[in-house]
Short mmCIF file of C-alpha atoms in Angstrom, two decimals:
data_model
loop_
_atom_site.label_atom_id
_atom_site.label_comp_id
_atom_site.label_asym_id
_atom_site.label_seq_id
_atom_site.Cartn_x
_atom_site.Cartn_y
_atom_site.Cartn_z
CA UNK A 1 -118.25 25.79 -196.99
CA UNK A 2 -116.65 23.97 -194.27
CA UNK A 3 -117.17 25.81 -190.89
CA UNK A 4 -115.04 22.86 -188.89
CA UNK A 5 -112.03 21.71 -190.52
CA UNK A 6 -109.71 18.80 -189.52
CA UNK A 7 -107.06 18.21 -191.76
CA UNK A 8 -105.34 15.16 -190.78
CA UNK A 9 -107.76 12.26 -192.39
CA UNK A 10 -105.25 10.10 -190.23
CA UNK A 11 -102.83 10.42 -187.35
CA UNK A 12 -100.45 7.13 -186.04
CA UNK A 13 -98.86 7.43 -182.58
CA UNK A 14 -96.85 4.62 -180.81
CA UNK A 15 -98.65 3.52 -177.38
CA UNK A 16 -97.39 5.53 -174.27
CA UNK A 17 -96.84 8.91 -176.40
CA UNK A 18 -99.04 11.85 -176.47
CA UNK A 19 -101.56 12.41 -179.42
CA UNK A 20 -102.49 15.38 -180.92
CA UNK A 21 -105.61 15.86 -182.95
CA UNK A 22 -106.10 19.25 -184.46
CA UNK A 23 -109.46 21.40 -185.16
CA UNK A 24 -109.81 24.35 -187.35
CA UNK A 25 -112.80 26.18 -187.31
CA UNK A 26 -114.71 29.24 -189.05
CA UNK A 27 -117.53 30.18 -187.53
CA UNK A 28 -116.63 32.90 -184.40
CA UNK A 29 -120.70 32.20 -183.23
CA UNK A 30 -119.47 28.87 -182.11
CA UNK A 31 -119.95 28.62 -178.51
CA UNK A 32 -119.30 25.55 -177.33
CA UNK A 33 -116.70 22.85 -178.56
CA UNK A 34 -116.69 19.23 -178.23
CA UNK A 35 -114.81 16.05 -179.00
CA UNK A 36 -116.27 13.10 -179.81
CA UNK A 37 -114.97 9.23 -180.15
CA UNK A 38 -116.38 6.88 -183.33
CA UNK A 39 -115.90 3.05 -183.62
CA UNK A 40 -116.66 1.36 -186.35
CA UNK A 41 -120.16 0.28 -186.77
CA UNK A 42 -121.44 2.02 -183.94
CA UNK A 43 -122.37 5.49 -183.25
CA UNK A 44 -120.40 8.40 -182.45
CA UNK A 45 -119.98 8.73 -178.56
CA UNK A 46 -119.13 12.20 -176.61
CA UNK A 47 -115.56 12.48 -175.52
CA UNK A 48 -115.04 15.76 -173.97
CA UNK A 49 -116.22 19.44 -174.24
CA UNK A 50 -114.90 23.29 -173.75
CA UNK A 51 -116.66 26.06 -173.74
CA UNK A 52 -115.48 29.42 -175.25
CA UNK A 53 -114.87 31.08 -172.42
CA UNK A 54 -112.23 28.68 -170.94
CA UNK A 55 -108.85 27.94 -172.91
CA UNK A 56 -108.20 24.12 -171.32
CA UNK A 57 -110.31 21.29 -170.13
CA UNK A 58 -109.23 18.46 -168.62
CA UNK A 59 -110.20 14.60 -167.49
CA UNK A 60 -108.28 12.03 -167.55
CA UNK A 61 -106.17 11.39 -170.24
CA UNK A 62 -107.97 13.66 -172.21
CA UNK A 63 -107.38 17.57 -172.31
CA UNK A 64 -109.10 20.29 -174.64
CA UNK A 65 -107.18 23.29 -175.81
CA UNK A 66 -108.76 26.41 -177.32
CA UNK A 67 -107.12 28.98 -179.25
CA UNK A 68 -110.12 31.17 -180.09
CA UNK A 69 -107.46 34.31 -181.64
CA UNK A 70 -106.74 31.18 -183.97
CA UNK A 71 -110.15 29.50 -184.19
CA UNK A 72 -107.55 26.63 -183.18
CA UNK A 73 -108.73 23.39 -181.24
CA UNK A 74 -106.74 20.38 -179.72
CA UNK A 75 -107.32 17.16 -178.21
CA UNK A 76 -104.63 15.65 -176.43
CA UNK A 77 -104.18 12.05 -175.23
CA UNK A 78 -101.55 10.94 -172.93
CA UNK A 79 -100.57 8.10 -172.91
CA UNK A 80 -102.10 6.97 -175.74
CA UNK A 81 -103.24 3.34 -175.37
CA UNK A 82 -104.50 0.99 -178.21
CA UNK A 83 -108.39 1.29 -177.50
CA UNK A 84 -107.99 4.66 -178.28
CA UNK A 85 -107.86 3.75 -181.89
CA UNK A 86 -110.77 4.92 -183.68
CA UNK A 87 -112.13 8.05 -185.87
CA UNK A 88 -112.32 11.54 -183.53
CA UNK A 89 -114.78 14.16 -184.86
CA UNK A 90 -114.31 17.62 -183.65
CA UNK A 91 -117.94 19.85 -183.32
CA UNK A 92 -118.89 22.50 -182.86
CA UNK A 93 -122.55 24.66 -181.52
CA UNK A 94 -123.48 28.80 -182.02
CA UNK A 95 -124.61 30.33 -178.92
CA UNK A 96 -128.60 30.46 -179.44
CA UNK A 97 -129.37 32.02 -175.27
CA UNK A 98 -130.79 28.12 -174.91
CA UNK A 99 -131.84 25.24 -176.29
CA UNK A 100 -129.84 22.88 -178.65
CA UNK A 101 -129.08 24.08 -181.99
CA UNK A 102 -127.33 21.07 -183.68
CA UNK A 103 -123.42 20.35 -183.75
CA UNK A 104 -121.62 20.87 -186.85
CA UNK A 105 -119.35 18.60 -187.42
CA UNK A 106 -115.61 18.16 -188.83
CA UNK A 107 -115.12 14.87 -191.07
CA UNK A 108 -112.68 13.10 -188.43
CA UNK A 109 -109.53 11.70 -187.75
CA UNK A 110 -108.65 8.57 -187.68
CA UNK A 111 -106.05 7.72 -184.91
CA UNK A 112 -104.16 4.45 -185.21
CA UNK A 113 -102.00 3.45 -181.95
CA UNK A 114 -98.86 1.43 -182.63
CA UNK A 115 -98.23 -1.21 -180.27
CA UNK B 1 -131.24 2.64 -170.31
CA UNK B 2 -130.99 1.48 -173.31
CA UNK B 3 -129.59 4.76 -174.94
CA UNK B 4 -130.77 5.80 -178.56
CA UNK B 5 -132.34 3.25 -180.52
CA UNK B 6 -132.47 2.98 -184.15
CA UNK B 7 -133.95 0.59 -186.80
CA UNK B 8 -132.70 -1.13 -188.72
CA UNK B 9 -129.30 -1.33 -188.96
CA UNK B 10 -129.24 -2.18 -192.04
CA UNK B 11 -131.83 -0.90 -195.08
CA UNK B 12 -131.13 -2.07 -199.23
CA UNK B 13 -133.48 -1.05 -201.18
CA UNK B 14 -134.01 -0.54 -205.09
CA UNK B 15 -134.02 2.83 -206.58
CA UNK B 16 -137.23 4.64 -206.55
CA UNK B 17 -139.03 2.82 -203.36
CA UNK B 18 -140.10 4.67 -200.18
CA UNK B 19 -137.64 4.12 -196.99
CA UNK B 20 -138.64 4.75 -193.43
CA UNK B 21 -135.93 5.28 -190.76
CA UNK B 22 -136.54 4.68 -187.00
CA UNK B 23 -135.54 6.78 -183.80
CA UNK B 24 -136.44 6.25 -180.20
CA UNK B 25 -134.86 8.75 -177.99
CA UNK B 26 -133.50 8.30 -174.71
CA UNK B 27 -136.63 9.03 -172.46
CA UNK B 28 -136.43 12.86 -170.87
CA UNK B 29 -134.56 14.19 -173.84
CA UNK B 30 -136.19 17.10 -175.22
CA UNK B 31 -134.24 17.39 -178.40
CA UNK B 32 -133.91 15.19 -181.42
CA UNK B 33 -131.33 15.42 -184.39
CA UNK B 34 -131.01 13.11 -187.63
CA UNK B 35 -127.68 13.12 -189.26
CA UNK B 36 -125.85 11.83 -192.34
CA UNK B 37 -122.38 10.63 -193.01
CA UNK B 38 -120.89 9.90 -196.33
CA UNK B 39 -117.57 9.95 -197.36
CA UNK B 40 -117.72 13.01 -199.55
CA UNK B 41 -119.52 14.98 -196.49
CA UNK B 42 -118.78 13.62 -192.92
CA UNK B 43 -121.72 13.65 -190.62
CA UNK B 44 -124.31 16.34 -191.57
CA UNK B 45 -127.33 17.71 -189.62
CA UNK B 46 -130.52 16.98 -191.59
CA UNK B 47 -133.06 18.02 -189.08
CA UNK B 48 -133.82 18.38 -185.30
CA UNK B 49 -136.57 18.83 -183.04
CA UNK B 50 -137.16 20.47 -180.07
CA UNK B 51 -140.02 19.33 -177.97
CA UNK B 52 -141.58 17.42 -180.85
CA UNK B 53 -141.60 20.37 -182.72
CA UNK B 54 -139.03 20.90 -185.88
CA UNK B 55 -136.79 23.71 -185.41
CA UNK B 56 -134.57 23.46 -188.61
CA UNK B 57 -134.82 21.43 -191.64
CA UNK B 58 -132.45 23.64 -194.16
CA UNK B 59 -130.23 20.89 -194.05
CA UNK B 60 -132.88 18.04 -195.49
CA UNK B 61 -131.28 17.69 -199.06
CA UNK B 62 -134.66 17.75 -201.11
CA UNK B 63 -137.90 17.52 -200.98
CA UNK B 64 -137.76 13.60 -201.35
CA UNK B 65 -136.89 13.67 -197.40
CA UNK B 66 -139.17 14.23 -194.17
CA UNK B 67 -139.39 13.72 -190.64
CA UNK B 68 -141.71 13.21 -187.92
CA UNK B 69 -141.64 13.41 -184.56
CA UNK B 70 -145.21 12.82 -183.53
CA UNK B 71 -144.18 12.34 -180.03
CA UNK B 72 -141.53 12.92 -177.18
CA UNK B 73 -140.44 8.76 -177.81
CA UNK B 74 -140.61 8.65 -181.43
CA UNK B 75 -139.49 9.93 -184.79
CA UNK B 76 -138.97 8.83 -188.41
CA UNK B 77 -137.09 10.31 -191.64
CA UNK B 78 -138.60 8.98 -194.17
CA UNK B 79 -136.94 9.44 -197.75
CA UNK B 80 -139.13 8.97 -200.87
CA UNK B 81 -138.72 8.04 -203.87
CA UNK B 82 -134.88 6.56 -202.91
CA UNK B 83 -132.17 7.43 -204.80
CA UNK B 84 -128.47 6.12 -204.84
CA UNK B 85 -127.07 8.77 -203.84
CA UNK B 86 -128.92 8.54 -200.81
CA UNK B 87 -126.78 5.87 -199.82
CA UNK B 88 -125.40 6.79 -196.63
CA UNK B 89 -125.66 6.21 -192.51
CA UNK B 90 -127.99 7.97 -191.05
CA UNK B 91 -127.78 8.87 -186.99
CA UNK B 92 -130.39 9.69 -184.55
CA UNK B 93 -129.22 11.16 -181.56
CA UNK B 94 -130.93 12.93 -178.58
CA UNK B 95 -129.74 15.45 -175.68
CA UNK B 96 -131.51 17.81 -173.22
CA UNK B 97 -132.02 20.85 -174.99
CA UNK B 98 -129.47 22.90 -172.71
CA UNK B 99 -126.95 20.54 -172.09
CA UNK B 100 -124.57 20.62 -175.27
CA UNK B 101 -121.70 20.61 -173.35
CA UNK B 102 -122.19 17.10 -172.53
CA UNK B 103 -122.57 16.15 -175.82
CA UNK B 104 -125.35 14.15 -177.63
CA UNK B 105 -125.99 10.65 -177.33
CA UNK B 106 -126.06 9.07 -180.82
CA UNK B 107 -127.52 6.14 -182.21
CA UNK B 108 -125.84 2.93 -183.87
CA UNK B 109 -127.08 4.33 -187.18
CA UNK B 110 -128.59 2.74 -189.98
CA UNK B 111 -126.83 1.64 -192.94
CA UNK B 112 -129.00 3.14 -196.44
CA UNK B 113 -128.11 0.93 -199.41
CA UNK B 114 -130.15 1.92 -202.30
CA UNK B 115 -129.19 0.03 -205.87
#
């Protein structure tokens, strides 16, 4: 049973639009939310994060959305730029009152930027 | 610092030998998690630690697999005998235990071939 769902295996933007990677999830114990960025043949690094309590976070060219009536998540990029090409995982964490409980991942997007 | 450290990158071994997988921590982190991504499953949480100590292993596939963290700079998974199927990347990565909403810090990974 999949508890974090993204559905696009790929997305492919032209450089200077917005992209949109989307986030589904199933478990209403998850607390906190986070993106994070995979190149090839290296490890996957953190992005950006939102906790449940807040609807939007924002830095940079990356903002957060949270829908948590929908169990809905989004990553926007604007403008997209060609080193943002690589695989984005969506996670996810219960609320456990402290400590680190292990994220649960989705199985990634891959996000291509045209030139 | 040198963020997480795994070894080795790369592992191929033949069906039925014993395979030892390296982590080293960043130093201050508190808690330690070994994950797996395949194709079929994404990135999955085997096992993590908290202060040394092993705070969930449901997601170790079988009894073939087991970790060790005998101290705050060290830890192994250790899967034996190999199988195929076992044929994966596996990813340390570390955090301080109350701090998921900056994210973990993974590893490079280590590439599992077993034939």
């Amino acid at each position: 049973d999949q508890q974090v769902k993204q559905n696009s295996p790929s997305l492919s933007v032209q450089e200077g639009r917005i992209s949109i990677l989307n986030c589904d999830y199933t478990n209403s114990m998850f607390d906190y939310f986070l993106w994070y960025k995979k190149y090839p043949a290296e490890g996957p690094t953190f992005l950006i994060s939102i906790s449940s309590i807040k609807d939007k976070n924002e830095d940079g060219r990356f903002t957060v959305f949270l829908n948590k009536s929908a169990k809905h998540l989004s990553l926007h990029i604007v403008p997209s730029q060609p080193g943002d090409s690589a695989v984005y995982f969506c996670a996810a964490e219960p609320y456990s009152g402290g400590g680190a409980d292990g994220l649960t991942f989705g199985k990634g997007t891959h996000l291509i930027i045209q030139p | 610092d040198a963020g997480v450290i795994q070894s080795p990158r790369h592992e191929v071994t033949e069906m039925g030998q014993e395979v030892t997988l390296r982590c080293k921590p960043i130093s201050g982190h508190n808690s330690l998690f070994w994950y797996r991504q395949t194709m079929m499953r994404g990135l999955e949480l085997l096992i993590y630690f908290n202060n040394n100590v092993p705070i969930d292993d449901s997601g170790m596939p079988e009894d073939r697999f087991s970790a060790k963290m005998p101290n705050a700079s060290f830890s192994t998974l250790k899967i034996q005998p190999s199988e195929p199927r076992d044929s994966a990347v596996y990813f340390c990565a570390s955090s301080f235990e109350t701090v998921s909403r900056y994210g973990y810090t993974f590893g490079s990974g280590t590439r599992l071939t077993v034939v």
